[in-house]
PDB file of C-alpha atoms and ligand atoms in Angstrom:
ATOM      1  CA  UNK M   1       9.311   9.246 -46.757  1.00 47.00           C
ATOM      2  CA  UNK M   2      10.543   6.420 -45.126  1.00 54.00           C
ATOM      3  CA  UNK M   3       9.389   6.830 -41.268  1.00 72.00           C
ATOM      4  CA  UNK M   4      11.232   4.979 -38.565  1.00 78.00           C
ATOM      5  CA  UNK M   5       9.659   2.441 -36.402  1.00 91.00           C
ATOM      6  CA  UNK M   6       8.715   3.259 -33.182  1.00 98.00           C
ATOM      7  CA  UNK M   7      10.257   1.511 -30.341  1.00 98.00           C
ATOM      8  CA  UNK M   8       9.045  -0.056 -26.948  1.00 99.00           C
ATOM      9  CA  UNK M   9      10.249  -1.733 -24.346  1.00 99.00           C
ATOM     10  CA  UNK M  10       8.606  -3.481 -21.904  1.00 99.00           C
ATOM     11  CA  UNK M  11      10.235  -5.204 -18.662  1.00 99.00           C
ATOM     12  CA  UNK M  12       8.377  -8.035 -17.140  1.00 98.00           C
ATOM     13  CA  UNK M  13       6.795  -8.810 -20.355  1.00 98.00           C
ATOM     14  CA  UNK M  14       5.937 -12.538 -20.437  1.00 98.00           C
ATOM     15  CA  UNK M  15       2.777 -12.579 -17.944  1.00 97.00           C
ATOM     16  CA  UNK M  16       0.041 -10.397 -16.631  1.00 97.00           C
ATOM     17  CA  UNK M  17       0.457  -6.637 -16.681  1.00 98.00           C
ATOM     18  CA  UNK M  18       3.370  -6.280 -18.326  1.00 98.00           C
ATOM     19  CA  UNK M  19       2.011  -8.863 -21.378  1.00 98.00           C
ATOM     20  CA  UNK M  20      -0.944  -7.194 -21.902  1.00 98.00           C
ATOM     21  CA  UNK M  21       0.904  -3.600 -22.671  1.00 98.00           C
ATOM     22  CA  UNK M  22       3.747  -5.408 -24.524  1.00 99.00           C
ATOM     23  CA  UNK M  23       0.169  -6.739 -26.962  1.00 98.00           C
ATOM     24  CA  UNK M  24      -1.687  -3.018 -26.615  1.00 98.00           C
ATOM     25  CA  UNK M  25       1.595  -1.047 -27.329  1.00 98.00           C
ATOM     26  CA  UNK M  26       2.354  -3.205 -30.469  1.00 98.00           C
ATOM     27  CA  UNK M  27      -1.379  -2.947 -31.716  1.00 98.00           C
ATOM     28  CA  UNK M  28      -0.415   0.770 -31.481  1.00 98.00           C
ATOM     29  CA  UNK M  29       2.394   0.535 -34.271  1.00 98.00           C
ATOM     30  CA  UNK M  30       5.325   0.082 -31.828  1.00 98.00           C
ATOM     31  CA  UNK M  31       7.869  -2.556 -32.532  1.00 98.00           C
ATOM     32  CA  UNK M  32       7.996  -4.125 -29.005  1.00 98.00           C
ATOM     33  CA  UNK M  33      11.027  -5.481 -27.157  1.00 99.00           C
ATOM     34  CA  UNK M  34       9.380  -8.312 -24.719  1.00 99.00           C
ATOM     35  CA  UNK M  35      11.617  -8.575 -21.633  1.00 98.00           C
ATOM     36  CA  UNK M  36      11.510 -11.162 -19.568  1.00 98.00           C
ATOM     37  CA  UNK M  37      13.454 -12.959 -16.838  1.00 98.00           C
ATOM     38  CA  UNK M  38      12.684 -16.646 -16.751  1.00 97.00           C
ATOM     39  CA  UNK M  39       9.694 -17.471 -18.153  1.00 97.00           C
ATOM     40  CA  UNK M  40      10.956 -17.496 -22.077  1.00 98.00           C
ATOM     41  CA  UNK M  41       8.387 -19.972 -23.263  1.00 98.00           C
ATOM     42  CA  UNK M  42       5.805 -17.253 -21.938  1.00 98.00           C
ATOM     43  CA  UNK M  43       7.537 -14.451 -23.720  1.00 98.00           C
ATOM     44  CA  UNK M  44       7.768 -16.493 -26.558  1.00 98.00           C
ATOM     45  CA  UNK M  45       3.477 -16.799 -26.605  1.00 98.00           C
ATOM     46  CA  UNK M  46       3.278 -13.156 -25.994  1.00 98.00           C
ATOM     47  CA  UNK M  47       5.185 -12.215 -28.929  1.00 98.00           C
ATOM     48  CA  UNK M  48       3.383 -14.831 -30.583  1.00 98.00           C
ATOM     49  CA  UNK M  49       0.035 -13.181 -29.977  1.00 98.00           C
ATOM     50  CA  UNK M  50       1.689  -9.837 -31.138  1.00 98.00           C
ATOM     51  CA  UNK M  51       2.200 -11.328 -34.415  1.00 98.00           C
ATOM     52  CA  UNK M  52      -0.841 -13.094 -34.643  1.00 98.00           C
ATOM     53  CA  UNK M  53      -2.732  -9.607 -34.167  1.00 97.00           C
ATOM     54  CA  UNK M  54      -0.332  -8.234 -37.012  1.00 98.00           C
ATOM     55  CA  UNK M  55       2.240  -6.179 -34.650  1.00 98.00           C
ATOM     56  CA  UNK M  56       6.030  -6.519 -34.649  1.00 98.00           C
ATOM     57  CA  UNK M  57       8.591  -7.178 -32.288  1.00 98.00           C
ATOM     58  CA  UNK M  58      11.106  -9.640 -30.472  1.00 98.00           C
ATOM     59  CA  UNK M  59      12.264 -11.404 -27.229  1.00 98.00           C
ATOM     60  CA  UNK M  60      14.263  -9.352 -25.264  1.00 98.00           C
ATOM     61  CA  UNK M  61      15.716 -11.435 -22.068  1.00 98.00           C
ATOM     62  CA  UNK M  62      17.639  -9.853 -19.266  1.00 98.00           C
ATOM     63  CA  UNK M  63      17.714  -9.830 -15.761  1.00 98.00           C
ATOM     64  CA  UNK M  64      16.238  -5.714 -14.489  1.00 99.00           C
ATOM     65  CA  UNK M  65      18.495  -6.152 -11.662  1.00 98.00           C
ATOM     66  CA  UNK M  66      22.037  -6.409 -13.583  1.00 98.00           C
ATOM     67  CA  UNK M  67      23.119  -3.112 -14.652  1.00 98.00           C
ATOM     68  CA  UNK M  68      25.703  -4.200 -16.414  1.00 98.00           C
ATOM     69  CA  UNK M  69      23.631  -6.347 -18.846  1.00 98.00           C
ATOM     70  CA  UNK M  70      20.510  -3.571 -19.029  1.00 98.00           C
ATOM     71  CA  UNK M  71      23.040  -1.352 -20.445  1.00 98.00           C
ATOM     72  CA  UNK M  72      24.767  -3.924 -22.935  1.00 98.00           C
ATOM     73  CA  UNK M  73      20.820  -4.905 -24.095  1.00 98.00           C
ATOM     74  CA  UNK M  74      19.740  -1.153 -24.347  1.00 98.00           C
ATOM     75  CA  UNK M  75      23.088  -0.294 -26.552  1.00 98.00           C
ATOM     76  CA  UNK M  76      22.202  -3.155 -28.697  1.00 98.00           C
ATOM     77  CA  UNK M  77      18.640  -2.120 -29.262  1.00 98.00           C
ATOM     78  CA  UNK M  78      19.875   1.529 -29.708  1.00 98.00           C
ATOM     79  CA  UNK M  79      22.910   0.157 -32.546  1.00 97.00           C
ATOM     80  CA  UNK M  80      20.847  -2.353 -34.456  1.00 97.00           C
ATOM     81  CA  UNK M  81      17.108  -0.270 -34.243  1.00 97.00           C
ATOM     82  CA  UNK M  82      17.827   3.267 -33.265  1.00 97.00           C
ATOM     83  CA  UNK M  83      16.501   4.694 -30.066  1.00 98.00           C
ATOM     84  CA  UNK M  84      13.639   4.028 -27.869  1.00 98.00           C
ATOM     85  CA  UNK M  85      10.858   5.480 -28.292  1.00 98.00           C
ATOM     86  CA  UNK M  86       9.114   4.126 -24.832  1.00 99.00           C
ATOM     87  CA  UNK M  87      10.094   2.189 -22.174  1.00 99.00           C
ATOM     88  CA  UNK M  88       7.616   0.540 -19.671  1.00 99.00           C
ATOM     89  CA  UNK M  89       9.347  -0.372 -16.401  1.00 99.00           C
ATOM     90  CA  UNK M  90       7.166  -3.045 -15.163  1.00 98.00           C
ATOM     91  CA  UNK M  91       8.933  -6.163 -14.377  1.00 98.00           C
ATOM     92  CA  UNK M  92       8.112  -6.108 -10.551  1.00 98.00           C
ATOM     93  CA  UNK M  93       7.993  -8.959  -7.516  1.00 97.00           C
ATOM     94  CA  UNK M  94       6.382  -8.752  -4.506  1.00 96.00           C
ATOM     95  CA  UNK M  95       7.987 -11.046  -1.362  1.00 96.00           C
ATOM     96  CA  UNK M  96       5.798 -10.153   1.478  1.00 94.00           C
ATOM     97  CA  UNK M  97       6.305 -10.215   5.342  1.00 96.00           C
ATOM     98  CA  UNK M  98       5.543  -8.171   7.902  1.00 98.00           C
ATOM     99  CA  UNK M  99       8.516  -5.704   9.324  1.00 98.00           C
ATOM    100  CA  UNK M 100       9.989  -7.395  12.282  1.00 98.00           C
ATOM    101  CA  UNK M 101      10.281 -11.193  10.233  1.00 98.00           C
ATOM    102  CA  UNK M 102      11.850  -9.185   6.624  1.00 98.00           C
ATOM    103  CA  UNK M 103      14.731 -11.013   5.738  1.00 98.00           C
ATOM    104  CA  UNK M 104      17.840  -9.008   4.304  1.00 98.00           C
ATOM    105  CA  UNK M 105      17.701 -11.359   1.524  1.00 98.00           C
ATOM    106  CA  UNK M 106      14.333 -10.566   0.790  1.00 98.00           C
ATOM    107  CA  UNK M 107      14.704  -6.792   1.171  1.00 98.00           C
ATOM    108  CA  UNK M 108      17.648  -6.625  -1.288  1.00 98.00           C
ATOM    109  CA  UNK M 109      15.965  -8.712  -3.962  1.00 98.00           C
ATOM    110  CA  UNK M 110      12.772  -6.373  -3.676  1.00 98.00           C
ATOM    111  CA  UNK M 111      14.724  -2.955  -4.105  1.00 98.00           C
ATOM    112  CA  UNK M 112      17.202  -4.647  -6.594  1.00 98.00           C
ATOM    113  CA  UNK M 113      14.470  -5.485  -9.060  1.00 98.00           C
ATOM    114  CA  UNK M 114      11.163  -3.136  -8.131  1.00 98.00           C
ATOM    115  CA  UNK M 115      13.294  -0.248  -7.812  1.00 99.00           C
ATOM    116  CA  UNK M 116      16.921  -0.550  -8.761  1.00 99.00           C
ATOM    117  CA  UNK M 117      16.026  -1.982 -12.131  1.00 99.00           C
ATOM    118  CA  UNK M 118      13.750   0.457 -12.905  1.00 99.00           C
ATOM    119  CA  UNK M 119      16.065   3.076 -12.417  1.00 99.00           C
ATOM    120  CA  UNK M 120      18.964   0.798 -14.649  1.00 99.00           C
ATOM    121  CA  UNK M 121      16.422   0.693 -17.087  1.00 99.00           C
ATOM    122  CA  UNK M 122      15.609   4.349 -17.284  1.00 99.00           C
ATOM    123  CA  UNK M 123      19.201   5.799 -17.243  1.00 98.00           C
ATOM    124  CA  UNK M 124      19.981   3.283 -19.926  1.00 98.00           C
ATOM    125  CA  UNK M 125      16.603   4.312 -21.982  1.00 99.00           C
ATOM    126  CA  UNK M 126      17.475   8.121 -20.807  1.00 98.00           C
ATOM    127  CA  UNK M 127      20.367   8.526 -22.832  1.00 98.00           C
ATOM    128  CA  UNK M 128      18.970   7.641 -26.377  1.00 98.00           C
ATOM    129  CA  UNK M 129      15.787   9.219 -26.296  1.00 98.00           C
ATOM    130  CA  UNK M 130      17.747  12.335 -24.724  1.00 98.00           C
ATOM    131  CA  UNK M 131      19.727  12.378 -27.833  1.00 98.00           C
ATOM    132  CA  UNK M 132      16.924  11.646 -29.873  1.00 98.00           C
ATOM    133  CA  UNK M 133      15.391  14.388 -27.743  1.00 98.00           C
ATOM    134  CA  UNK M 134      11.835  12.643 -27.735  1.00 98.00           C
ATOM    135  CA  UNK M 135      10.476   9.449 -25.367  1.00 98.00           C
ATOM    136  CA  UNK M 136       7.986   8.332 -22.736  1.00 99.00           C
ATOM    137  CA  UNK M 137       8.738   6.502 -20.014  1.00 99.00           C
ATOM    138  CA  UNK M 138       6.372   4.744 -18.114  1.00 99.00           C
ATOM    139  CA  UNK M 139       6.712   3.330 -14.262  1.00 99.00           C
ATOM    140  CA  UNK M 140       4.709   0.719 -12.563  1.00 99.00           C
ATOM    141  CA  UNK M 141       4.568   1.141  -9.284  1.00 99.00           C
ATOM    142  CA  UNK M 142       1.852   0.299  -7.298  1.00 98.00           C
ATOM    143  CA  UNK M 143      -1.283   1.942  -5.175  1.00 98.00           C
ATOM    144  CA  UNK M 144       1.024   0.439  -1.925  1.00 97.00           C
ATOM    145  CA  UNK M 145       3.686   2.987  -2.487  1.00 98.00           C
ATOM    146  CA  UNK M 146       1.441   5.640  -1.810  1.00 98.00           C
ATOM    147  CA  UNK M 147      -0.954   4.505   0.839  1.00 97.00           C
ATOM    148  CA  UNK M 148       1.085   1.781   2.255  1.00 97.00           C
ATOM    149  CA  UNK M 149       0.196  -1.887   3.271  1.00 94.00           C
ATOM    150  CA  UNK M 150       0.671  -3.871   6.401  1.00 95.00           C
ATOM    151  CA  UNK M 151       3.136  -6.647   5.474  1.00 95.00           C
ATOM    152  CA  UNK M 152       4.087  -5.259   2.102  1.00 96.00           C
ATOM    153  CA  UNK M 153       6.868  -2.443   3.663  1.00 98.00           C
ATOM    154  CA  UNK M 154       9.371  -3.671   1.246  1.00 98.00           C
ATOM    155  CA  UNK M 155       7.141  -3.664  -1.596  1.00 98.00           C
ATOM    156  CA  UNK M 156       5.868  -0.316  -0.382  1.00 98.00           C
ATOM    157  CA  UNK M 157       9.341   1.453  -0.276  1.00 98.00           C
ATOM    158  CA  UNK M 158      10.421   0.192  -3.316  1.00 98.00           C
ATOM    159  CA  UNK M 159       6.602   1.684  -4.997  1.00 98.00           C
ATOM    160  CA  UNK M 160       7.166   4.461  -3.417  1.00 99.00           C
ATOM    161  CA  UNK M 161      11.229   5.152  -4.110  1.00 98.00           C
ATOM    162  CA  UNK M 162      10.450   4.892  -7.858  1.00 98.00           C
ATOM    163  CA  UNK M 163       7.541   7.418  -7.403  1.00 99.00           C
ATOM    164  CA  UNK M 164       9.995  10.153  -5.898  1.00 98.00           C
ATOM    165  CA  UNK M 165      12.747   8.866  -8.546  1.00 99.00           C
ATOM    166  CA  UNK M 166      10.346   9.222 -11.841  1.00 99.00           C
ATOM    167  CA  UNK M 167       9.647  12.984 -10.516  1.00 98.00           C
ATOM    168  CA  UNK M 168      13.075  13.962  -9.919  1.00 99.00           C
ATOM    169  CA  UNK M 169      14.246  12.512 -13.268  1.00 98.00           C
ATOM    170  CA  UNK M 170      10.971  14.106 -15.129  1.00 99.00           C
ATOM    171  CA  UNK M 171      12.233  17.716 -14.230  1.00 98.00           C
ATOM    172  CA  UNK M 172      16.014  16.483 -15.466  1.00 98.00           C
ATOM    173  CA  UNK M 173      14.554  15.031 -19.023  1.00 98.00           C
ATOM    174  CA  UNK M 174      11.714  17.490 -19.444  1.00 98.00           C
ATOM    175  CA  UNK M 175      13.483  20.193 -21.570  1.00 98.00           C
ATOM    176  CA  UNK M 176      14.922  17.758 -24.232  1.00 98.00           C
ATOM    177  CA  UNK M 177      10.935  16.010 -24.424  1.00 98.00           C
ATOM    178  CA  UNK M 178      11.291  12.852 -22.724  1.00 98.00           C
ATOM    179  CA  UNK M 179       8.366  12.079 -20.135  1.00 99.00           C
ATOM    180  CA  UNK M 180       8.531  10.322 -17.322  1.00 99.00           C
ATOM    181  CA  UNK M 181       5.212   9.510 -15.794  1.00 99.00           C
ATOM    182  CA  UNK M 182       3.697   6.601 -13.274  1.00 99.00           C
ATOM    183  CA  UNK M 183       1.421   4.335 -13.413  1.00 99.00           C
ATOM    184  CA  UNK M 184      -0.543   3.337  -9.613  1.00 98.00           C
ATOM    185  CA  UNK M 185      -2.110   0.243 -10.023  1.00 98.00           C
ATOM    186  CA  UNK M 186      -4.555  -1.325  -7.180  1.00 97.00           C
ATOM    187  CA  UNK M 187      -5.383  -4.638  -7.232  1.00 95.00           C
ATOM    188  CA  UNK M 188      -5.391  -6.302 -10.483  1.00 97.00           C
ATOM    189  CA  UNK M 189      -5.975  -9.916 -11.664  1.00 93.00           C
ATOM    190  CA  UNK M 190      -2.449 -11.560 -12.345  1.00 92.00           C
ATOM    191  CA  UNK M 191      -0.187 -14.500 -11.185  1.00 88.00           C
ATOM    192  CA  UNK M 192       0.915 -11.520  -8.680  1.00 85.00           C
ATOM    193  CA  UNK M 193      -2.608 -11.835  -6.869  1.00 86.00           C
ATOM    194  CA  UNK M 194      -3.302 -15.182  -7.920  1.00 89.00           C
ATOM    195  CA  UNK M 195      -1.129 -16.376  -4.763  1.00 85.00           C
ATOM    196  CA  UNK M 196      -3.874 -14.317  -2.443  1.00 86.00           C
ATOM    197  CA  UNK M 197      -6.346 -16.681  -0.263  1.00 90.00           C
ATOM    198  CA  UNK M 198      -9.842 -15.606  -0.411  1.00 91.00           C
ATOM    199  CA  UNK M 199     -10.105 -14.493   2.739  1.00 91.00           C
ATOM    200  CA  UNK M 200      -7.757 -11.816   1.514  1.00 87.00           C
ATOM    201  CA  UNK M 201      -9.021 -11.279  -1.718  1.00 90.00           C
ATOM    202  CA  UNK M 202     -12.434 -10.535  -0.242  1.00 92.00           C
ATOM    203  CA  UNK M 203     -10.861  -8.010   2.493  1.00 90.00           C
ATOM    204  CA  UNK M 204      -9.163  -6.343  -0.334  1.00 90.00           C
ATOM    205  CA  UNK M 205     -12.352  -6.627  -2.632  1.00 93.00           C
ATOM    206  CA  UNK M 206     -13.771  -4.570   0.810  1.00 95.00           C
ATOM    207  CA  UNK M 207     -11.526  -1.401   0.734  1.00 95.00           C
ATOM    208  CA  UNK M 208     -12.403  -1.010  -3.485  1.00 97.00           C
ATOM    209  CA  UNK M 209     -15.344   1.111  -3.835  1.00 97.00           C
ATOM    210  CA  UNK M 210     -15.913  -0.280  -7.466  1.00 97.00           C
ATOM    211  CA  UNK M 211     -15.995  -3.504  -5.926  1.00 95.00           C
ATOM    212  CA  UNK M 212     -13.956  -5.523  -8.403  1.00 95.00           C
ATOM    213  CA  UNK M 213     -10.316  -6.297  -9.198  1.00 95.00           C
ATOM    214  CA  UNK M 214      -8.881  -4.954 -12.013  1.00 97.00           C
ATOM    215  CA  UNK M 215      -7.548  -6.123 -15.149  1.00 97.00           C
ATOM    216  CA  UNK M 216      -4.289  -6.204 -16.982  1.00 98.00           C
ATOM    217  CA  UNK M 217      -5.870  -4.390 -20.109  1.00 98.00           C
ATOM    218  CA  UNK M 218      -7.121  -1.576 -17.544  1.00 98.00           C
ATOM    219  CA  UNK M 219      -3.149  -1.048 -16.890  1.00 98.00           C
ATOM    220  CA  UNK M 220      -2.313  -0.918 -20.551  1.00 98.00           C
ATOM    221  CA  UNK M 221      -4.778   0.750 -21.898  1.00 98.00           C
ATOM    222  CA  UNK M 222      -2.983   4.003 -19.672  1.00 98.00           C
ATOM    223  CA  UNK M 223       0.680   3.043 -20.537  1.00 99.00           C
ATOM    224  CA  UNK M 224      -1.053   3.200 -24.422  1.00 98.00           C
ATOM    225  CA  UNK M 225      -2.229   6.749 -23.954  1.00 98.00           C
ATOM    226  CA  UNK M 226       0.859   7.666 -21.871  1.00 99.00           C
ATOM    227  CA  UNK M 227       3.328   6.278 -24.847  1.00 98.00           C
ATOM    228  CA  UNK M 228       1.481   7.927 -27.123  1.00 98.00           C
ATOM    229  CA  UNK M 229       1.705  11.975 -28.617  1.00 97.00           C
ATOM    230  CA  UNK M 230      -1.938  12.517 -27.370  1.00 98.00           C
ATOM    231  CA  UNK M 231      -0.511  12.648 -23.713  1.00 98.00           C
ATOM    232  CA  UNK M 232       2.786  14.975 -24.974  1.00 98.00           C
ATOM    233  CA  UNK M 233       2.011  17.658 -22.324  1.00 98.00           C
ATOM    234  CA  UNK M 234       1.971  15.271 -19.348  1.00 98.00           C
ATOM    235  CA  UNK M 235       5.195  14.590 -17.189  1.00 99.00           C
ATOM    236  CA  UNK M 236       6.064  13.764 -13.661  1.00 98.00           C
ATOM    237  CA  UNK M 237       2.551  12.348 -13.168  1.00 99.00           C
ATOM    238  CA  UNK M 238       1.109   9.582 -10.885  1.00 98.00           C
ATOM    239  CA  UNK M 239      -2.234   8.182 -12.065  1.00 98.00           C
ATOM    240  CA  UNK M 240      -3.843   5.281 -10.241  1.00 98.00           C
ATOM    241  CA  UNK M 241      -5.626   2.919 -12.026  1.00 98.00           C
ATOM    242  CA  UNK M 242      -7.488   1.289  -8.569  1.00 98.00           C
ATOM    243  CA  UNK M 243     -11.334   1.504  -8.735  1.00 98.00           C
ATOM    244  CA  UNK M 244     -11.193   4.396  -6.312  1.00 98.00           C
ATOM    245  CA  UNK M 245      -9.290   2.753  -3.688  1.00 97.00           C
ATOM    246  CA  UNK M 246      -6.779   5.315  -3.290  1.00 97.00           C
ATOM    247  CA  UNK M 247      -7.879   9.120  -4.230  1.00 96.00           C
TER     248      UNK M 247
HETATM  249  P1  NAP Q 301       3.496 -10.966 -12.615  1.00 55.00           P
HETATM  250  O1  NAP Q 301       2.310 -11.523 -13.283  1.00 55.00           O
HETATM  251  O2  NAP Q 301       4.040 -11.620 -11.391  1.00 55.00           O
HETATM  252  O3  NAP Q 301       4.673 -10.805 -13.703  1.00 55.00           O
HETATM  253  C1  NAP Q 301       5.910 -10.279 -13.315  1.00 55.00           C
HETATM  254  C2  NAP Q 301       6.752 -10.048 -14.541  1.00 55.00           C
HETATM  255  O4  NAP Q 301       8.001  -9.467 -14.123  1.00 55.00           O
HETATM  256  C3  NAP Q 301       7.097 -11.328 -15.293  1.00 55.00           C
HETATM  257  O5  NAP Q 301       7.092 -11.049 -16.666  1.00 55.00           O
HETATM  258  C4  NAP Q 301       8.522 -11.620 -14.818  1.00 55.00           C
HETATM  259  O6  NAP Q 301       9.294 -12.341 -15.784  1.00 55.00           O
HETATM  260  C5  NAP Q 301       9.066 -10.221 -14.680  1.00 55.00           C
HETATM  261  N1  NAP Q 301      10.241 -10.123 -13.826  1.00 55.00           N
HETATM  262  C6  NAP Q 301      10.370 -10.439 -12.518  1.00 55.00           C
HETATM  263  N2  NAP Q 301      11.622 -10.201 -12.103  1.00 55.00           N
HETATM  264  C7  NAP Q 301      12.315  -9.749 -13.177  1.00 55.00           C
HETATM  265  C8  NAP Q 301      13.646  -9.338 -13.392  1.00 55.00           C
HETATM  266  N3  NAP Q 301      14.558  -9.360 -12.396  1.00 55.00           N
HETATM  267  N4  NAP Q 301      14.026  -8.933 -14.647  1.00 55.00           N
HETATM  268  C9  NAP Q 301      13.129  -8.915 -15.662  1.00 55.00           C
HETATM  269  N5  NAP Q 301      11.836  -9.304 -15.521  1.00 55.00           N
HETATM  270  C10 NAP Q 301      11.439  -9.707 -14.280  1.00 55.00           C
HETATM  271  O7  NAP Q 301       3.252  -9.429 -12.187  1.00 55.00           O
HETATM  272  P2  NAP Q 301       2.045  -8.414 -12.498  1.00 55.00           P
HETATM  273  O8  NAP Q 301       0.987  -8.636 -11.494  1.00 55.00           O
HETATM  274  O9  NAP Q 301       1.729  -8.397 -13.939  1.00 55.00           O
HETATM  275  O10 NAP Q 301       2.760  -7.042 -12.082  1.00 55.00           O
HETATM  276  C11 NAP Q 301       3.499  -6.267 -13.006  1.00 55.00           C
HETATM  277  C12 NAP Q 301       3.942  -4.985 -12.318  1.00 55.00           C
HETATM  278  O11 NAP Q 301       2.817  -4.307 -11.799  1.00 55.00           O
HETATM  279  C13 NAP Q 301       4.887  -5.206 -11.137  1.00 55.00           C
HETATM  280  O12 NAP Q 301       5.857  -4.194 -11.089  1.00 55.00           O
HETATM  281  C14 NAP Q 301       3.967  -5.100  -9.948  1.00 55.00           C
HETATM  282  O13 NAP Q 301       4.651  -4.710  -8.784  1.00 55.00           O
HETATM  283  C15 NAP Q 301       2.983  -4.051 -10.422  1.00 55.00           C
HETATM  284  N6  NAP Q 301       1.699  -4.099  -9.755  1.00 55.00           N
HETATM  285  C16 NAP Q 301       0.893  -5.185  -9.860  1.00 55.00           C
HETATM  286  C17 NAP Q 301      -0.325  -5.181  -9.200  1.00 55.00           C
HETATM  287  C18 NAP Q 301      -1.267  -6.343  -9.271  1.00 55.00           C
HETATM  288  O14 NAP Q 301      -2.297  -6.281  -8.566  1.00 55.00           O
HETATM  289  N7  NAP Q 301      -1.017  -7.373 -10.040  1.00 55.00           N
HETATM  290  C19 NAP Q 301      -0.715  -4.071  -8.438  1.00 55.00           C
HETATM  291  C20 NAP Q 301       0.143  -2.980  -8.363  1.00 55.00           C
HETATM  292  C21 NAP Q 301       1.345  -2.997  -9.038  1.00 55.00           C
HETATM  293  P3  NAP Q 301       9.355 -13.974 -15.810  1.00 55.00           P
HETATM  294  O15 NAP Q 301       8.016 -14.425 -16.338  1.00 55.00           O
HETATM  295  O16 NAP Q 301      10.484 -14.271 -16.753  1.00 55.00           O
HETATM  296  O17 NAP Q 301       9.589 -14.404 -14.394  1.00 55.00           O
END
């Protein structure tokens, strides 16, 4: 029998956390859409390395924050591949500042893409794999939107909004099988955290009783399992992936 592909898509796909799932989901079998922003020449070495290591897939650019465009680039997928199988919603920024000097501008851009386009990207992705009545879809949010984090508020509410979001929509998708679960990650080694001094990266090191950052392939390596069938009993979740920071 002639088996369809499976389908992924990743947002935020051309660097750190989001890269290193696009790579572990297409090692899995998936054909992977790699989403990016900006950055194409990094997508482009990403899907690269997914062909190198004998996977599938292609460049997928759009902006998280446009609904108008997720929509048009999710139709597409669904017309010329069929529907998604998973979607990872990582593409993510962090602008930090403490409350009382947050700029509107700042604010707006930080719910537009960490939340808003998560939740484009999973009405979009909701539609076909409610049809298809099958999918996983996996948030990134962050250990911040459930502990908090002085001078990360906007950050924090826009972690935390897609927490509260990915449960409500979980109950709404859970009788036709699609999953909606989240991913908390603490502090892990990307261009995110590269921009930390050391003087913060040892306070943080301080609150992590493993003692370490994280890495990218620590973050996959869940969104893998959470694609997968072996976690088909699992919805409305939110598993931390933080060296015991946050319990
Ligand atoms: P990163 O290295 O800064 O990469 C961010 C990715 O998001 C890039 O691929 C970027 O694309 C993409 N992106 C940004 N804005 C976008 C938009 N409007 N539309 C589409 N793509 C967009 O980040 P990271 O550290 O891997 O973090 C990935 C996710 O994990 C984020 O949601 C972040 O909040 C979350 N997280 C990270 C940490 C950490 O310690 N690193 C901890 C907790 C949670 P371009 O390359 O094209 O700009």
């Amino acid at each position: 029998m002639n088996q369809k592909k499976k389908l992924a898509l990743v947002t935020g796909a051309s660097r750190g956390i989001g890269a290193a799932t696009a790579l572990q989901l297409a090692r899995d079998g998936f054909y992977v859409f790699v989403n990016f922003t900006s950055n194409a020449s990094k997508a482009r070495e990403v899907l690269d390395q997914i062909q190198a290591a004998g996977g599938q897939g292609e460049l997928c650019g759009f902006n998280v924050a446009q609904p108008d465009l997720v929509d048009e680039k999710l139709e597409l997928i669904a017309k010329s591949h069929g529907p998604l199988d998973a979607l990872v919603n990582n593409a993510g920024v962090t602008i930090d500042s403490l409350l009382i000097r947050m700029k509107n501008e700042d604010l707006d851009r930080t719910l537009d893409v960490d939340l808003k386009g998560a939740i484009y990207c999973t009405r979009a992705a909701a539609k076909q794999m409610m049809r298809a009545r099958s999918g996983s879809i996996i948030q990134i949010s962050s250990v911040v939107g459930e502990s908090g984090n002085a001078g990360q508020s906007a950050y924090s509410a826009a972690k935390a909004g897609l927490i509260g979001f990915s449960k409500s929509v979980a109950k709404e998708l859970a009788s036709r099988h699609v999953r909606v679960n989240v991913i908390t990650p603490g502090f892990i080694g990307t261009d995110m955290t590269a921009a930390l001094t050391e003087a913060q990266k040892e306070a943080i090191l301080r609150t992590v009783p493993m003692g370490t950052f994280g890495s990218a392939d620590d973050v996959a390596s869940l969104a893998s399992f959470l694609a997968s069938e072996a976690s088909r009993y699992i919805t409305g979740q939110v598993i931390g992936v933080n060296g015991g920071m946050y319990m």
